[in-house]
Tab-separated table of C-alpha atoms in Angstrom:
chain	number	residue	atom	x	y	z
W	1	UNK	CA	-14.687	-8.382	-8.467
W	2	UNK	CA	-12.959	-9.620	-5.206
W	3	UNK	CA	-9.660	-8.348	-3.396
W	4	UNK	CA	-7.687	-8.812	-0.618
W	5	UNK	CA	-5.400	-7.177	1.881
W	6	UNK	CA	-2.239	-9.043	3.153
W	7	UNK	CA	-0.994	-8.467	7.589
W	8	UNK	CA	2.559	-9.229	8.266
W	9	UNK	CA	5.092	-9.024	10.831
W	10	UNK	CA	8.206	-9.306	8.707
W	11	UNK	CA	11.817	-9.559	10.033
W	12	UNK	CA	15.433	-9.184	8.383
W	13	UNK	CA	15.548	-12.736	6.547
W	14	UNK	CA	14.092	-12.519	3.850
W	15	UNK	CA	13.066	-15.605	2.443
W	16	UNK	CA	11.500	-16.552	5.744
W	17	UNK	CA	9.255	-13.293	4.867
W	18	UNK	CA	8.769	-14.815	0.858
W	19	UNK	CA	7.375	-17.936	2.928
W	20	UNK	CA	5.460	-16.356	4.964
W	21	UNK	CA	4.011	-13.885	2.385
W	22	UNK	CA	3.608	-17.269	0.091
W	23	UNK	CA	1.149	-19.131	2.656
W	24	UNK	CA	-1.490	-15.949	2.303
W	25	UNK	CA	-0.921	-15.097	-0.652
W	26	UNK	CA	-2.195	-18.327	-0.819
W	27	UNK	CA	-5.058	-18.337	1.329
W	28	UNK	CA	-5.879	-14.969	-0.081
W	29	UNK	CA	-6.559	-17.036	-3.646
W	30	UNK	CA	-8.710	-20.091	-2.460
W	31	UNK	CA	-10.637	-17.672	-0.362
W	32	UNK	CA	-11.291	-15.907	-4.029
W	33	UNK	CA	-9.593	-12.634	-4.968
W	34	UNK	CA	-8.702	-11.564	-8.027
W	35	UNK	CA	-6.394	-9.163	-6.111
W	36	UNK	CA	-3.851	-9.614	-3.252
W	37	UNK	CA	-2.439	-6.501	-1.640
W	38	UNK	CA	1.014	-7.061	0.540
W	39	UNK	CA	1.930	-4.069	3.203
W	40	UNK	CA	5.308	-2.109	2.504
W	41	UNK	CA	8.436	-3.439	3.243
W	42	UNK	CA	6.307	-7.587	2.937
W	43	UNK	CA	10.124	-9.182	2.309
W	44	UNK	CA	12.242	-6.904	4.899
W	45	UNK	CA	12.986	-4.838	8.009
W	46	UNK	CA	16.623	-5.457	9.289
W	47	UNK	CA	18.130	-3.840	12.227
W	48	UNK	CA	19.047	0.024	10.202
W	49	UNK	CA	17.815	1.155	7.384
W	50	UNK	CA	20.701	1.112	5.967
W	51	UNK	CA	20.342	-2.769	6.168
W	52	UNK	CA	17.953	-3.425	2.305
W	53	UNK	CA	21.374	-2.173	0.213
W	54	UNK	CA	22.239	-5.666	0.646
W	55	UNK	CA	18.407	-7.348	-0.450
W	56	UNK	CA	18.550	-4.317	-2.945
W	57	UNK	CA	17.325	-5.336	-6.561
W	58	UNK	CA	17.832	-4.536	-9.662
W	59	UNK	CA	15.624	-3.469	-12.048
W	60	UNK	CA	13.599	-5.725	-13.688
W	61	UNK	CA	15.894	-9.037	-12.010
W	62	UNK	CA	15.678	-10.359	-8.323
W	63	UNK	CA	15.011	-12.993	-5.765
W	64	UNK	CA	11.920	-11.005	-4.128
W	65	UNK	CA	10.845	-9.616	-7.980
W	66	UNK	CA	11.153	-13.792	-9.887
W	67	UNK	CA	8.747	-14.478	-6.558
W	68	UNK	CA	6.371	-12.404	-7.428
W	69	UNK	CA	6.206	-12.926	-10.866
W	70	UNK	CA	6.750	-16.110	-10.038
W	71	UNK	CA	3.674	-16.433	-7.550
W	72	UNK	CA	1.543	-14.447	-9.157
W	73	UNK	CA	1.254	-16.540	-12.196
W	74	UNK	CA	1.393	-19.771	-10.521
W	75	UNK	CA	-2.614	-18.401	-8.092
W	76	UNK	CA	-3.374	-17.131	-11.452
W	77	UNK	CA	-3.887	-14.221	-9.199
W	78	UNK	CA	-2.660	-10.495	-10.071
W	79	UNK	CA	-0.187	-9.526	-7.035
W	80	UNK	CA	0.203	-5.437	-5.543
W	81	UNK	CA	3.522	-6.282	-4.495
W	82	UNK	CA	3.342	-3.466	-1.157
W	83	UNK	CA	7.085	-2.332	-1.773
W	84	UNK	CA	10.880	-4.503	-1.972
W	85	UNK	CA	14.091	-1.484	-3.006
W	86	UNK	CA	15.352	-0.882	-6.061
W	87	UNK	CA	18.821	-0.094	-6.977
W	88	UNK	CA	18.941	3.357	-7.892
W	89	UNK	CA	22.047	5.745	-9.784
W	90	UNK	CA	22.009	7.591	-6.186
W	91	UNK	CA	25.029	5.126	-4.167
W	92	UNK	CA	23.704	4.423	-0.616
W	93	UNK	CA	19.836	5.417	-1.499
W	94	UNK	CA	16.974	2.885	-3.709
W	95	UNK	CA	13.852	3.517	-4.469
W	96	UNK	CA	11.298	2.400	-2.506
W	97	UNK	CA	9.356	0.329	-5.546
W	98	UNK	CA	5.263	-0.941	-5.560
W	99	UNK	CA	5.579	-3.241	-8.102
W	100	UNK	CA	2.111	-4.439	-10.048
W	101	UNK	CA	2.165	-7.790	-11.550
W	102	UNK	CA	-0.307	-9.682	-13.506
W	103	UNK	CA	-1.823	-13.109	-13.249
W	104	UNK	CA	-0.185	-14.140	-15.867
W	105	UNK	CA	2.577	-13.292	-13.705
W	106	UNK	CA	3.735	-10.006	-16.730
W	107	UNK	CA	4.915	-6.765	-15.006
W	108	UNK	CA	1.996	-4.077	-14.824
W	109	UNK	CA	3.244	-1.378	-12.873
W	110	UNK	CA	5.360	0.344	-10.427
W	111	UNK	CA	5.115	2.891	-8.191
W	112	UNK	CA	7.880	5.089	-6.682
W	113	UNK	CA	6.887	6.453	-3.115
W	114	UNK	CA	6.391	9.687	-3.571
W	115	UNK	CA	7.147	11.359	0.390
W	116	UNK	CA	8.932	10.016	2.564
W	117	UNK	CA	9.196	10.065	5.907
W	118	UNK	CA	11.026	12.101	7.732
W	119	UNK	CA	9.159	12.115	11.240
W	120	UNK	CA	10.739	12.426	15.021
W	121	UNK	CA	7.860	10.100	16.309
W	122	UNK	CA	8.840	11.145	20.058
W	123	UNK	CA	11.393	11.261	22.303
W	124	UNK	CA	12.810	8.365	21.920
W	125	UNK	CA	11.406	7.704	17.775
W	126	UNK	CA	12.606	8.827	15.137
W	127	UNK	CA	13.558	8.003	11.312
W	128	UNK	CA	14.800	9.464	7.756
W	129	UNK	CA	13.364	7.765	5.196
W	130	UNK	CA	15.249	9.987	2.709
W	131	UNK	CA	18.673	8.915	4.151
W	132	UNK	CA	18.315	5.857	2.221
W	133	UNK	CA	15.784	6.545	0.057
W	134	UNK	CA	15.670	7.681	-2.961
W	135	UNK	CA	11.671	9.866	-3.566
W	136	UNK	CA	9.543	8.508	-6.511
W	137	UNK	CA	8.280	11.017	-8.453
W	138	UNK	CA	5.040	9.798	-10.292
W	139	UNK	CA	1.202	8.833	-9.632
W	140	UNK	CA	0.683	5.781	-11.152
W	141	UNK	CA	-3.282	4.431	-12.152
W	142	UNK	CA	-4.039	1.234	-14.444
W	143	UNK	CA	-6.464	-1.385	-14.591
W	144	UNK	CA	-6.858	-4.278	-13.034
W	145	UNK	CA	-9.619	-6.864	-12.899
W	146	UNK	CA	-11.689	-4.896	-9.615
W	147	UNK	CA	-11.440	-1.154	-11.038
W	148	UNK	CA	-9.215	1.237	-11.746
W	149	UNK	CA	-6.344	1.100	-9.578
W	150	UNK	CA	-4.410	4.096	-8.203
W	151	UNK	CA	-1.241	3.364	-6.217
W	152	UNK	CA	0.658	5.217	-3.285
W	153	UNK	CA	2.457	4.119	-0.130
W	154	UNK	CA	2.430	4.684	2.931
W	155	UNK	CA	3.105	8.164	4.531
W	156	UNK	CA	1.295	8.597	0.678
W	157	UNK	CA	-1.562	9.425	2.911
W	158	UNK	CA	-0.975	12.231	4.514
W	159	UNK	CA	-1.180	14.422	1.311
W	160	UNK	CA	-4.919	14.162	-0.440
W	161	UNK	CA	-3.152	16.132	-3.363
W	162	UNK	CA	-2.182	12.815	-4.273
W	163	UNK	CA	-5.178	11.293	-4.213
W	164	UNK	CA	-6.821	13.689	-5.928
W	165	UNK	CA	-4.644	13.471	-8.976
W	166	UNK	CA	-5.161	8.932	-9.381
W	167	UNK	CA	-9.012	10.218	-9.298
W	168	UNK	CA	-8.345	12.555	-11.719
W	169	UNK	CA	-7.031	9.566	-13.570
W	170	UNK	CA	-9.462	7.322	-12.845
W	171	UNK	CA	-8.900	5.518	-10.247
W	172	UNK	CA	-11.857	3.660	-8.784
W	173	UNK	CA	-10.184	2.040	-5.781
W	174	UNK	CA	-6.898	3.009	-4.069
W	175	UNK	CA	-4.481	0.001	-2.623
W	176	UNK	CA	-1.627	2.155	0.068
W	177	UNK	CA	0.718	-0.611	1.599
W	178	UNK	CA	2.013	0.469	4.793
W	179	UNK	CA	4.335	0.584	8.132
W	180	UNK	CA	2.982	3.079	10.328
W	181	UNK	CA	4.320	3.667	13.288
W	182	UNK	CA	2.174	1.896	16.349
W	183	UNK	CA	1.759	6.309	18.442
W	184	UNK	CA	1.175	7.657	13.992
W	185	UNK	CA	-1.568	4.105	13.445
W	186	UNK	CA	-3.166	4.584	16.984
W	187	UNK	CA	-3.224	9.289	16.464
W	188	UNK	CA	-4.176	8.933	12.263
W	189	UNK	CA	-4.591	5.749	10.127
W	190	UNK	CA	-8.363	4.719	10.451
W	191	UNK	CA	-9.272	9.250	9.078
W	192	UNK	CA	-6.521	9.253	7.155
W	193	UNK	CA	-8.110	6.150	5.628
W	194	UNK	CA	-11.489	6.548	5.356
W	195	UNK	CA	-11.663	10.479	4.725
W	196	UNK	CA	-9.169	9.344	1.792
W	197	UNK	CA	-11.292	7.462	0.282
W	198	UNK	CA	-14.796	9.868	1.644
W	199	UNK	CA	-13.289	12.776	-0.143
W	200	UNK	CA	-12.715	10.364	-3.456
W	201	UNK	CA	-15.455	8.315	-3.703
W	202	UNK	CA	-13.453	5.579	-3.568
W	203	UNK	CA	-12.119	2.231	-2.019
W	204	UNK	CA	-9.340	1.913	-0.013
W	205	UNK	CA	-7.290	-1.342	0.465
W	206	UNK	CA	-5.171	-1.013	3.297
W	207	UNK	CA	-2.524	-3.811	4.015
W	208	UNK	CA	-0.215	-3.427	7.160
W	209	UNK	CA	2.911	-4.416	9.141
W	210	UNK	CA	1.982	-5.108	12.563
W	211	UNK	CA	3.890	-5.825	15.543
W	212	UNK	CA	7.536	-5.134	16.697
W	213	UNK	CA	9.898	-5.884	14.096
W	214	UNK	CA	13.936	-6.907	14.397
W	215	UNK	CA	14.734	-3.355	15.027
W	216	UNK	CA	12.142	-3.163	18.110
W	217	UNK	CA	9.912	-0.398	16.328
W	218	UNK	CA	6.285	-1.595	16.500
W	219	UNK	CA	3.697	-1.587	13.759
W	220	UNK	CA	0.320	-0.524	14.207
W	221	UNK	CA	-1.185	-2.378	12.109
W	222	UNK	CA	-5.427	-2.885	11.456
W	223	UNK	CA	-4.770	-3.858	7.842
W	224	UNK	CA	-8.299	-2.091	6.710
W	225	UNK	CA	-10.735	-2.526	3.417
W	226	UNK	CA	-12.688	0.852	2.701
W	227	UNK	CA	-15.530	1.165	0.469
W	228	UNK	CA	-16.081	4.810	-1.613
W	229	UNK	CA	-19.153	5.888	1.797
W	230	UNK	CA	-15.965	5.485	4.160
W	231	UNK	CA	-17.629	1.981	5.582
W	232	UNK	CA	-15.557	-0.349	6.822
W	233	UNK	CA	-15.550	-3.391	5.371
W	234	UNK	CA	-13.047	-5.172	6.546
W	235	UNK	CA	-10.149	-6.105	8.815
W	236	UNK	CA	-8.060	-7.135	10.827
W	237	UNK	CA	-6.461	-5.131	13.897
W	238	UNK	CA	-3.310	-7.130	15.102
W	239	UNK	CA	-0.835	-10.138	13.669
W	240	UNK	CA	-1.094	-12.014	11.031
W	241	UNK	CA	-3.439	-12.789	8.688
W	242	UNK	CA	-5.615	-11.365	4.956
W	243	UNK	CA	-8.738	-9.529	5.225
W	244	UNK	CA	-10.634	-9.360	1.724
W	245	UNK	CA	-14.007	-7.594	0.652
W	246	UNK	CA	-16.021	-7.820	-3.138
W	247	UNK	CA	-15.707	-4.634	-4.650
W	248	UNK	CA	-19.101	-3.357	-6.270
W	249	UNK	CA	-17.868	-0.551	-9.270
W	250	UNK	CA	-21.550	-0.670	-10.527
W	251	UNK	CA	-22.991	0.550	-7.053
W	252	UNK	CA	-19.825	2.569	-7.058
W	253	UNK	CA	-21.076	4.412	-10.537
W	254	UNK	CA	-24.296	5.365	-9.142
W	255	UNK	CA	-23.537	6.419	-5.581
W	256	UNK	CA	-20.607	9.245	-8.433
W	257	UNK	CA	-23.857	9.775	-9.725
W	258	UNK	CA	-26.155	10.709	-7.059
W	259	UNK	CA	-23.846	12.471	-5.048
W	260	UNK	CA	-21.581	14.466	-7.590
W	261	UNK	CA	-18.684	16.025	-5.232
W	262	UNK	CA	-16.455	15.345	-7.449
W	263	UNK	CA	-17.960	16.881	-10.805
W	264	UNK	CA	-18.746	19.915	-8.244
W	265	UNK	CA	-15.143	20.862	-6.924
W	266	UNK	CA	-14.097	24.631	-7.918
W	267	UNK	CA	-10.745	25.568	-6.259
W	268	UNK	CA	-8.285	22.686	-8.645
W	269	UNK	CA	-5.185	22.769	-9.554
């Protein structure tokens, strides 16, 4: 019942990024992980946001999807594929799709990032993700070897109502592939991860981007695995690497029984 989170510093060379991801996934599998999660934009981070159009794939076909399926099958490893750009019906906008593959290489789920990062971080740092990305609208929960998984991506973590919806659908753990900016990461990353875990009595697995990328943007890193009580089980503050932790659903369920905060909710949707 071990899950791994992978941290990368993704660049603008897709094939080089996939080679690095392959090495890290193999490391996760060798360490005994049943599921390994890659960060947001693991396959490509270009100089401009619009650059992702050049590597965008049709749903179900393309080098990145082929890589995820083949690697999962070869390693006998479930893979949460961070996000990749998939074409949409709207010209100039892609979906930021988190794809999950089973150990047989079959795709088990697709979640399109719902909340898009349209934010002015500082006088010199501003993002308009909605200019190139089409938002999703459907929460996704699925069964995995380490429990029922609720999917979210990066900026989604600031919207607790999504995680309530995932929890109501039976999620035992959340996976949050991310590329948090350095300023917002310093201010809020750990607090948000632990809050979402505590308030839902769920594990949180958050693989992240870390370092300076081709466009000069710096991401925060600090990939983290947090348990249902808010305890940090593993973390990698900076650089490239793999962290892992054992999830214990029986202890989690016992805590939910003895501390039944979820059943005490009054103001529900």
